[in-house]
Short mmCIF file of C-alpha atoms and ligand atoms in Angstrom, two decimals:
data_model
loop_
_atom_site.label_atom_id
_atom_site.label_comp_id
_atom_site.label_asym_id
_atom_site.label_seq_id
_atom_site.Cartn_x
_atom_site.Cartn_y
_atom_site.Cartn_z
CA MET A 1 -12.92 32.29 -4.47
CA PRO A 2 -14.69 31.05 -1.30
CA ASP A 3 -12.79 30.73 1.97
CA LYS A 4 -10.30 27.90 2.17
CA ILE A 5 -11.27 24.73 4.05
CA GLN A 6 -9.85 24.72 7.57
CA MET A 7 -8.27 21.67 9.21
CA ARG A 8 -8.21 20.84 12.93
CA THR A 9 -5.39 18.33 13.37
CA PRO A 10 -2.10 18.40 11.48
CA LEU A 11 -1.46 15.81 8.82
CA VAL A 12 2.01 14.25 8.97
CA GLU A 13 3.61 15.13 5.64
CA MET A 14 6.69 13.17 4.58
CA ASP A 15 8.55 14.53 1.59
CA GLY A 16 10.64 12.25 -0.61
CA ASP A 17 13.02 11.95 -3.54
CA GLU A 18 13.61 12.52 -7.25
CA MET A 19 10.68 12.85 -9.68
CA THR A 20 8.05 12.24 -7.03
CA ARG A 21 9.55 15.05 -4.91
CA VAL A 22 9.25 17.38 -7.92
CA LEU A 23 5.62 16.38 -8.51
CA TRP A 24 4.76 16.42 -4.79
CA LYS A 25 5.37 20.17 -4.65
CA ILE A 26 3.34 20.90 -7.79
CA VAL A 27 0.43 18.72 -6.65
CA LYS A 28 0.19 20.78 -3.47
CA GLU A 29 0.61 24.13 -5.26
CA LYS A 30 -1.90 23.52 -8.03
CA LEU A 31 -4.47 21.15 -6.55
CA ILE A 32 -4.57 21.48 -2.78
CA ASN A 33 -3.28 24.83 -1.51
CA PRO A 34 -5.85 26.89 -3.47
CA TYR A 35 -8.69 25.08 -1.65
CA VAL A 36 -7.40 23.85 1.70
CA ASP A 37 -5.60 25.77 4.40
CA LEU A 38 -3.19 22.88 4.85
CA LYS A 39 -2.22 22.11 8.41
CA VAL A 40 0.76 19.75 8.30
CA GLU A 41 3.69 18.68 10.37
CA TYR A 42 6.42 18.40 7.75
CA TYR A 43 9.20 15.79 7.76
CA ASP A 44 11.78 15.75 5.01
CA LEU A 45 12.49 12.08 4.25
CA GLY A 46 14.53 13.00 1.18
CA LEU A 47 17.74 10.97 1.16
CA GLN A 48 19.99 13.96 1.95
CA ALA A 49 17.92 14.95 4.97
CA ARG A 50 17.85 11.34 6.21
CA ASP A 51 21.62 11.18 5.85
CA LYS A 52 22.13 14.50 7.61
CA SER A 53 19.97 13.46 10.59
CA ASP A 54 21.46 9.94 10.76
CA ASP A 55 17.97 8.75 9.75
CA LYS A 56 16.47 10.21 12.93
CA VAL A 57 13.92 12.10 10.85
CA THR A 58 12.34 8.81 9.70
CA PHE A 59 11.80 7.71 13.31
CA GLU A 60 10.41 11.15 14.22
CA ALA A 61 7.96 10.98 11.32
CA ALA A 62 6.73 7.54 12.44
CA GLU A 63 6.28 8.83 16.01
CA ALA A 64 4.33 11.81 14.64
CA ILE A 65 1.96 9.41 12.83
CA LYS A 66 1.39 7.68 16.16
CA LYS A 67 0.65 11.05 17.74
CA TYR A 68 -1.73 12.43 15.09
CA GLY A 69 -3.02 9.24 13.43
CA VAL A 70 -2.64 10.07 9.73
CA GLY A 71 0.37 10.54 7.45
CA VAL A 72 0.99 11.08 3.74
CA LYS A 73 4.30 10.00 2.25
CA CYS A 74 6.12 10.73 -0.98
CA ALA A 75 8.22 7.96 -2.56
CA THR A 76 11.74 7.69 -1.16
CA ILE A 77 15.01 6.16 -2.29
CA THR A 78 16.06 3.00 -0.50
CA PRO A 79 19.81 3.34 -0.87
CA ASN A 80 21.97 0.63 -2.44
CA ALA A 81 25.74 0.77 -3.10
CA GLU A 82 25.24 3.03 -6.14
CA ARG A 83 23.12 5.51 -4.18
CA VAL A 84 25.69 5.63 -1.39
CA LYS A 85 28.19 6.87 -3.99
CA GLU A 86 25.73 9.10 -5.84
CA TYR A 87 24.68 10.94 -2.66
CA ASN A 88 27.96 10.53 -0.77
CA LEU A 89 26.09 8.93 2.14
CA LYS A 90 27.45 8.25 5.61
CA LYS A 91 25.77 4.83 5.55
CA MET A 92 23.49 2.61 3.49
CA TRP A 93 20.37 3.69 5.41
CA PRO A 94 17.52 1.18 5.61
CA SER A 95 14.23 1.54 3.72
CA PRO A 96 12.10 4.30 5.33
CA ASN A 97 9.01 2.24 4.56
CA GLY A 98 10.50 -0.71 6.43
CA THR A 99 11.38 1.50 9.41
CA ILE A 100 7.92 3.09 9.56
CA ARG A 101 6.16 -0.27 9.11
CA ALA A 102 8.18 -1.76 11.97
CA ILE A 103 7.24 1.12 14.29
CA LEU A 104 3.55 1.20 13.38
CA ASP A 105 3.24 -2.61 13.06
CA GLY A 106 1.14 -2.25 9.96
CA THR A 107 -0.33 -4.11 7.03
CA VAL A 108 -0.10 -2.64 3.53
CA PHE A 109 -3.20 -2.42 1.33
CA ARG A 110 -2.91 -1.74 -2.40
CA LYS A 111 -5.82 -0.40 -4.37
CA PRO A 112 -6.01 0.33 -8.10
CA ILE A 113 -7.65 3.54 -9.41
CA LEU A 114 -9.95 2.76 -12.31
CA VAL A 115 -10.74 4.88 -15.38
CA LYS A 116 -13.21 3.94 -18.11
CA ASN A 117 -10.78 4.29 -21.02
CA VAL A 118 -8.18 1.91 -19.58
CA LYS A 119 -9.86 -1.50 -19.43
CA PRO A 120 -8.71 -4.18 -16.97
CA SER A 121 -7.48 -7.36 -18.68
CA ILE A 122 -10.36 -9.17 -16.92
CA PRO A 123 -13.54 -7.80 -18.52
CA SER A 124 -15.83 -8.52 -15.54
CA TRP A 125 -13.74 -6.39 -13.11
CA LYS A 126 -15.70 -3.18 -12.66
CA ASN A 127 -14.54 -2.12 -9.21
CA PRO A 128 -11.13 -2.17 -7.55
CA ILE A 129 -9.81 -5.35 -5.98
CA ILE A 130 -7.76 -4.32 -2.97
CA ILE A 131 -5.01 -6.65 -1.81
CA GLY A 132 -4.04 -6.80 1.85
CA ARG A 133 -0.83 -8.76 2.23
CA HIS A 134 0.38 -10.18 5.53
CA ALA A 135 3.97 -8.97 5.73
CA TYR A 136 5.46 -11.31 8.33
CA GLY A 137 6.80 -14.85 8.34
CA ASP A 138 6.02 -18.06 6.40
CA ILE A 139 8.52 -18.78 3.61
CA TYR A 140 10.00 -15.24 3.92
CA LYS A 141 11.49 -16.22 7.28
CA GLY A 142 11.96 -19.91 6.48
CA GLN A 143 14.90 -22.30 6.70
CA GLU A 144 15.70 -24.79 3.97
CA LEU A 145 17.85 -27.86 3.55
CA HIS A 146 18.94 -29.79 0.50
CA VAL A 147 19.88 -33.25 1.78
CA THR A 148 21.97 -35.55 -0.38
CA GLU A 149 21.70 -38.89 1.42
CA PRO A 150 18.89 -40.93 2.99
CA GLY A 151 17.76 -40.00 6.52
CA LYS A 152 14.92 -38.91 8.75
CA ALA A 153 13.46 -35.41 8.49
CA GLU A 154 11.79 -34.15 11.68
CA ILE A 155 10.29 -31.03 13.21
CA VAL A 156 11.71 -30.55 16.70
CA PHE A 157 10.36 -27.89 19.06
CA THR A 158 12.19 -27.29 22.33
CA SER A 159 10.04 -25.19 24.62
CA ALA A 160 11.56 -22.51 26.84
CA SER A 161 10.95 -24.83 29.81
CA GLY A 162 12.95 -27.56 28.10
CA LYS A 163 10.16 -29.85 26.88
CA GLU A 164 10.78 -31.40 23.49
CA THR A 165 8.12 -32.11 20.84
CA ARG A 166 8.96 -34.07 17.70
CA VAL A 167 7.10 -35.00 14.54
CA THR A 168 8.50 -36.90 11.62
CA ILE A 169 8.19 -35.15 8.29
CA MET A 170 9.55 -38.02 6.21
CA GLU A 171 11.72 -41.11 6.37
CA MET A 172 13.76 -40.14 3.33
CA LYS A 173 15.16 -43.06 1.34
CA GLU A 174 16.90 -40.77 -1.15
CA PRO A 175 18.19 -37.15 -1.49
CA GLY A 176 15.60 -34.37 -1.33
CA VAL A 177 14.61 -30.95 0.02
CA ILE A 178 13.17 -29.87 3.39
CA GLN A 179 11.71 -26.57 4.55
CA GLY A 180 10.77 -25.14 7.96
CA ILE A 181 8.51 -22.10 8.33
CA HIS A 182 6.69 -20.32 11.13
CA ASN A 183 4.33 -17.52 12.04
CA LEU A 184 3.26 -15.84 15.29
CA GLU A 185 -0.22 -15.54 16.76
CA SER A 186 0.36 -11.86 17.59
CA SER A 187 1.33 -11.08 14.01
CA ILE A 188 -1.64 -12.96 12.54
CA GLU A 189 -3.93 -11.15 14.96
CA SER A 190 -2.51 -7.73 13.97
CA PHE A 191 -2.94 -8.63 10.32
CA ALA A 192 -6.55 -9.69 10.87
CA ARG A 193 -7.37 -6.53 12.82
CA ALA A 194 -5.78 -4.29 10.17
CA CYS A 195 -7.88 -6.03 7.48
CA PHE A 196 -11.15 -5.60 9.40
CA ILE A 197 -10.32 -1.93 10.13
CA TYR A 198 -9.49 -1.26 6.48
CA ALA A 199 -12.62 -3.02 5.14
CA LEU A 200 -14.73 -0.89 7.49
CA SER A 201 -12.91 2.27 6.52
CA GLU A 202 -13.49 1.57 2.78
CA LYS A 203 -16.93 -0.01 3.35
CA VAL A 204 -16.07 -3.08 1.27
CA ASP A 205 -16.54 -6.81 1.91
CA LEU A 206 -13.54 -8.73 3.20
CA TRP A 207 -12.45 -12.06 1.71
CA PHE A 208 -9.83 -14.23 3.36
CA ALA A 209 -8.55 -17.52 2.02
CA THR A 210 -5.98 -20.14 3.02
CA LYS A 211 -5.39 -23.84 2.33
CA ASP A 212 -6.67 -25.17 5.64
CA THR A 213 -7.85 -28.44 4.10
CA ILE A 214 -4.16 -29.32 3.58
CA CYS A 215 -2.41 -27.23 6.27
CA LYS A 216 -4.99 -28.10 8.92
CA VAL A 217 -2.94 -26.80 11.84
CA TYR A 218 -0.93 -23.93 10.29
CA ASP A 219 -3.66 -22.40 8.14
CA GLY A 220 -6.25 -23.55 10.66
CA VAL A 221 -4.74 -21.10 13.17
CA PHE A 222 -4.97 -18.27 10.60
CA LYS A 223 -8.63 -19.12 9.98
CA ASP A 224 -9.44 -19.38 13.71
CA ILE A 225 -7.74 -16.09 14.58
CA PHE A 226 -9.60 -14.25 11.82
CA ASN A 227 -12.87 -15.77 13.09
CA LYS A 228 -12.13 -14.88 16.70
CA VAL A 229 -11.16 -11.27 15.94
CA PHE A 230 -14.22 -10.88 13.70
CA ASN A 231 -16.70 -12.29 16.22
CA ASN A 232 -15.23 -10.47 19.22
CA GLU A 233 -14.56 -7.04 17.74
CA PHE A 234 -16.07 -6.47 14.31
CA LYS A 235 -19.26 -8.47 13.76
CA ASP A 236 -21.63 -5.70 14.86
CA LYS A 237 -19.64 -2.98 13.09
CA PHE A 238 -19.71 -4.95 9.83
CA GLU A 239 -23.48 -5.47 10.14
CA LYS A 240 -24.02 -1.76 10.73
CA ALA A 241 -21.83 -0.87 7.73
CA GLY A 242 -23.67 -3.41 5.53
CA ILE A 243 -20.50 -5.37 4.66
CA THR A 244 -19.60 -9.03 5.12
CA TYR A 245 -16.63 -11.19 6.06
CA PHE A 246 -16.22 -14.24 3.87
CA TYR A 247 -13.76 -17.12 4.35
CA THR A 248 -12.99 -19.70 1.68
CA LEU A 249 -10.19 -21.88 0.29
CA ILE A 250 -7.49 -20.08 -1.70
CA ASP A 251 -8.22 -21.98 -4.95
CA ASP A 252 -11.92 -21.24 -4.61
CA ALA A 253 -11.05 -17.57 -3.93
CA VAL A 254 -8.94 -17.36 -7.10
CA ALA A 255 -11.77 -18.83 -9.18
CA ARG A 256 -14.29 -16.41 -7.65
CA VAL A 257 -11.98 -13.38 -8.06
CA MET A 258 -11.63 -14.02 -11.79
CA LYS A 259 -15.41 -14.09 -12.22
CA SER A 260 -16.16 -11.26 -9.80
CA GLU A 261 -16.96 -7.61 -10.44
CA GLY A 262 -14.33 -6.56 -7.90
CA GLY A 263 -15.15 -4.15 -5.11
CA PHE A 264 -13.74 -6.08 -2.13
CA LEU A 265 -10.66 -6.44 0.02
CA TRP A 266 -8.78 -9.70 -0.50
CA ALA A 267 -6.69 -10.53 2.56
CA CYS A 268 -3.77 -12.74 1.55
CA LYS A 269 -1.17 -14.69 3.45
CA ASN A 270 2.36 -13.49 2.75
CA TYR A 271 3.14 -15.62 -0.32
CA ASP A 272 -0.37 -15.43 -1.77
CA GLY A 273 -0.21 -11.62 -1.44
CA ASP A 274 3.19 -11.45 -3.12
CA VAL A 275 1.91 -13.36 -6.14
CA MET A 276 -1.67 -12.11 -6.32
CA SER A 277 -0.83 -8.41 -5.90
CA ASP A 278 1.35 -8.51 -9.01
CA MET A 279 -1.40 -10.29 -10.92
CA VAL A 280 -4.09 -7.84 -9.82
CA ALA A 281 -1.88 -4.75 -10.38
CA SER A 282 -0.85 -5.69 -13.90
CA ALA A 283 -4.37 -6.76 -14.88
CA PHE A 284 -5.67 -3.34 -13.79
CA GLY A 285 -3.14 -1.39 -15.92
CA SER A 286 -0.36 0.82 -14.58
CA LEU A 287 1.74 1.09 -11.40
CA ALA A 288 1.10 4.83 -11.49
CA MET A 289 -2.61 4.10 -10.87
CA MET A 290 -2.05 2.08 -7.70
CA THR A 291 -2.32 3.58 -4.23
CA SER A 292 -0.95 2.06 -1.11
CA VAL A 293 -1.91 2.55 2.52
CA LEU A 294 -0.33 1.22 5.66
CA VAL A 295 -2.91 0.50 8.36
CA SER A 296 -1.76 -0.26 11.87
CA PRO A 297 -3.79 -2.47 14.22
CA LYS A 298 -4.13 0.60 16.47
CA GLY A 299 -5.84 2.47 13.63
CA TYR A 300 -3.02 4.72 12.35
CA PHE A 301 -3.00 5.35 8.58
CA GLU A 302 -0.12 6.19 6.24
CA PHE A 303 -0.96 6.91 2.60
CA GLU A 304 1.43 6.77 -0.37
CA ALA A 305 1.76 5.85 -4.04
CA ALA A 306 2.68 2.24 -4.78
CA HIS A 307 5.43 3.25 -7.24
CA GLY A 308 8.96 4.47 -6.53
CA THR A 309 10.71 7.78 -7.19
CA VAL A 310 10.66 7.28 -11.00
CA GLN A 311 14.42 7.75 -11.24
CA LYS A 312 14.71 7.53 -15.05
CA HIS A 313 12.23 10.37 -15.53
CA TYR A 314 14.07 12.45 -12.91
CA TYR A 315 17.38 12.20 -14.76
CA LYS A 316 15.60 13.43 -17.89
CA TYR A 317 14.08 16.27 -15.85
CA LEU A 318 17.55 17.24 -14.53
CA LYS A 319 18.80 17.46 -18.11
CA GLY A 320 15.96 19.86 -18.84
CA GLU A 321 14.08 17.37 -21.02
CA LYS A 322 10.30 17.09 -21.00
CA THR A 323 8.89 14.33 -18.76
CA SER A 324 5.51 12.63 -18.85
CA THR A 325 5.23 11.27 -15.33
CA ASN A 326 1.83 10.28 -14.00
CA SER A 327 0.94 11.95 -10.68
CA VAL A 328 -2.39 10.15 -10.08
CA ALA A 329 -1.19 7.85 -7.29
CA LEU A 330 0.46 10.83 -5.54
CA ILE A 331 -2.75 12.85 -5.79
CA PHE A 332 -4.74 9.94 -4.37
CA ALA A 333 -2.26 9.59 -1.53
CA TRP A 334 -3.13 13.20 -0.60
CA THR A 335 -6.88 12.76 -1.06
CA GLY A 336 -6.82 9.51 0.93
CA ALA A 337 -4.97 11.15 3.82
CA LEU A 338 -7.05 14.36 3.82
CA LYS A 339 -10.28 12.35 3.61
CA LYS A 340 -9.24 10.26 6.60
CA ARG A 341 -8.39 13.47 8.49
CA GLY A 342 -11.81 14.84 7.54
CA GLU A 343 -13.53 11.70 8.82
CA LEU A 344 -11.62 11.63 12.10
CA ASP A 345 -12.13 15.36 12.74
CA ASN A 346 -15.65 15.48 11.32
CA ILE A 347 -14.98 18.06 8.57
CA PRO A 348 -17.52 17.29 5.80
CA GLN A 349 -16.17 20.07 3.52
CA LEU A 350 -12.73 18.46 3.56
CA ILE A 351 -14.19 15.05 2.69
CA ALA A 352 -16.24 16.59 -0.12
CA PHE A 353 -13.15 18.37 -1.48
CA THR A 354 -11.11 15.14 -1.64
CA GLU A 355 -13.94 13.42 -3.48
CA LYS A 356 -14.14 16.30 -5.95
CA LEU A 357 -10.39 16.23 -6.59
CA GLU A 358 -10.49 12.47 -7.19
CA LYS A 359 -13.42 12.94 -9.56
CA ALA A 360 -11.59 15.74 -11.42
CA THR A 361 -8.49 13.55 -11.79
CA ILE A 362 -10.47 10.64 -13.23
CA LYS A 363 -12.56 12.90 -15.47
CA THR A 364 -9.43 14.51 -16.91
CA ILE A 365 -8.13 11.10 -18.00
CA GLU A 366 -11.54 9.98 -19.23
CA ASP A 367 -11.72 13.19 -21.29
CA GLY A 368 -8.57 11.98 -23.08
CA LYS A 369 -5.92 14.03 -21.27
CA MET A 370 -3.22 11.80 -19.80
CA THR A 371 0.48 11.05 -19.44
CA GLY A 372 2.43 8.64 -21.64
CA ASP A 373 2.10 5.53 -19.45
CA LEU A 374 -1.71 5.63 -19.80
CA ALA A 375 -1.75 6.92 -23.38
CA ARG A 376 -0.11 3.62 -24.38
CA LEU A 377 -2.98 1.64 -22.81
CA ALA A 378 -6.03 3.84 -23.40
CA ASP A 379 -8.87 2.99 -25.74
CA PRO A 380 -9.55 5.25 -27.59
CA ALA A 381 -5.89 6.31 -27.72
CA PRO A 382 -5.45 10.07 -27.13
CA SER A 383 -4.03 12.18 -29.96
CA GLN A 384 -1.10 13.17 -27.74
CA SER A 385 0.21 12.53 -24.27
CA LEU A 386 0.74 15.39 -21.83
CA SER A 387 3.88 16.38 -19.95
CA SER A 388 4.00 15.96 -16.17
CA GLU A 389 3.04 19.58 -15.61
CA GLU A 390 0.50 19.87 -18.44
CA PHE A 391 -1.35 16.92 -16.92
CA LEU A 392 -1.50 18.63 -13.51
CA ASP A 393 -2.70 21.85 -15.18
CA ALA A 394 -5.42 19.88 -16.96
CA ILE A 395 -6.60 18.41 -13.65
CA ALA A 396 -6.55 21.86 -12.03
CA SER A 397 -8.73 23.21 -14.81
CA THR A 398 -11.19 20.26 -14.56
CA LEU A 399 -11.32 20.78 -10.79
CA ASN A 400 -12.11 24.45 -11.33
CA SER A 401 -14.92 23.60 -13.72
CA LEU A 402 -16.67 21.10 -11.39
CA LYS A 403 -19.55 22.45 -9.33
P1 NAP B 501 9.73 3.19 -9.99
O1 NAP B 501 10.10 4.50 -9.46
O2 NAP B 501 8.42 2.63 -9.53
O3 NAP B 501 9.73 3.24 -11.59
C1 NAP B 501 9.86 2.11 -12.40
C2 NAP B 501 9.31 2.41 -13.78
O4 NAP B 501 7.88 2.35 -13.76
C3 NAP B 501 9.63 3.80 -14.29
O5 NAP B 501 10.89 3.86 -14.89
C4 NAP B 501 8.47 4.06 -15.24
O6 NAP B 501 8.63 3.35 -16.46
C5 NAP B 501 7.31 3.38 -14.52
N1 NAP B 501 6.63 4.31 -13.59
C6 NAP B 501 6.58 4.22 -12.22
N2 NAP B 501 5.86 5.21 -11.72
C7 NAP B 501 5.45 5.98 -12.78
C8 NAP B 501 4.68 7.17 -12.89
N3 NAP B 501 4.20 7.77 -11.79
N4 NAP B 501 4.45 7.68 -14.12
C9 NAP B 501 4.94 7.07 -15.21
N5 NAP B 501 5.67 5.93 -15.17
C10 NAP B 501 5.93 5.39 -13.96
O7 NAP B 501 10.83 2.10 -9.60
P2 NAP B 501 12.44 2.16 -9.75
O8 NAP B 501 12.84 3.08 -10.85
O9 NAP B 501 12.83 0.75 -9.76
O10 NAP B 501 12.92 2.77 -8.38
C11 NAP B 501 13.36 4.10 -8.22
C12 NAP B 501 13.60 4.38 -6.75
O11 NAP B 501 12.38 4.30 -6.05
C13 NAP B 501 14.57 3.42 -6.08
O12 NAP B 501 15.61 4.16 -5.47
C14 NAP B 501 13.73 2.70 -5.02
O13 NAP B 501 14.46 2.53 -3.83
C15 NAP B 501 12.58 3.64 -4.80
N6 NAP B 501 11.30 3.00 -4.43
C16 NAP B 501 10.58 3.60 -3.45
C17 NAP B 501 9.34 3.13 -3.10
C18 NAP B 501 8.56 3.85 -2.02
O14 NAP B 501 9.05 4.80 -1.46
N7 NAP B 501 7.37 3.41 -1.73
C19 NAP B 501 8.79 2.04 -3.78
C20 NAP B 501 9.54 1.44 -4.80
C21 NAP B 501 10.78 1.95 -5.13
P3 NAP B 501 9.29 3.99 -17.80
O15 NAP B 501 10.70 4.36 -17.42
O16 NAP B 501 9.18 2.86 -18.75
O17 NAP B 501 8.47 5.18 -18.17
MG1 MG B 502 5.78 -9.95 -5.98
#
């Protein structure tokens, strides 16, 4: 075996919970450690370790990502009342993803991994459609009123200096509903910057769409900020990378997406992203084939799988039963993070290795070896589905056989 690939800067590794924690270890043992002399700074974000450290470890991990620039995270339990009992927790700790996102001020991008034998529900989709969802404001931080008698609905803004601005929404002659929403220029700007950075990093076109023909002011500000950030900071970089930024109306975007071949980043306002990411994910196949990356406006990256800790499979595993859990999104979290490290530190061998591992993973599935979630969808259907570990062994053997 040739010498292992050396790294220069540590990768921030965040371990997690349940079935994904089990697979995390095997992925490293079988697919990465034999080829890469892993340099990591390890943070245990497993629920017990978070509880023991009063969740300090989550904050330390986020700070480490700020220091080194790239992190890879296993799925973690966000505790609810049941988990507090199950793990005898001191407190119902908040979601680690929420904590990390708040510290890094990031936008989450979700990208499906495609294989030839699992066809998207939309036949024209040949390349991934990546969704970038703005994660602040609009209806998710709105106020609502159900009014039961006639009256006047108004928007009132009282500035910090005491000046009042009023607009009438409606002279209501009967009962009805009213809603007030907001967003912030700084948040929209961060979102825009994260989208441009991600499109450049993936070398894909960026689409952004709103309804600025109807919401001339609200969505107009979104459109203007995207334009400003693009023209001031990214126009030349996009030209050099051979990619484009394209703005259109949301209904036009939906029509174009359905007829497209994929292969672009679709930046969505908060609600559009909520709805469209579920549509895109389910049309592409399985949650276990969806990667997720948090990109901060400062250019920090945190890679993970889009799915959770696969609790049901873990309870089977604890009972000693065979599981058939798909590790593809976990593997791609590692390859995504190592590739980014390779790009930042200029280590071509590391980049080449991640591409080879991704290729081996896809080839294994395309050769008919897969876990149960994919076996149910694949055409042709495989004669049998593999267990969690058999699948990883199959990838390891494909990887070994690739030049
Ligand atoms: P989940 O772990 O995503 O699993 C939901 C179901 O999806 C599974 O029961 C399984 O279906 C299928 N599935 C998901 N990933 C799979 C894989 N890799 N291979 C095969 N099938 C897969 O969601 P959950 O069970 O609702 O949540 C479990 C825990 O995860 C919760 O404590 C939650 O807080 C946490 N969570 C963490 C994150 C994160 O850290 N990013 C995200 C979401 C949830 P079948 O049972 O039908 O096989
Ligand atoms: Mg949703």
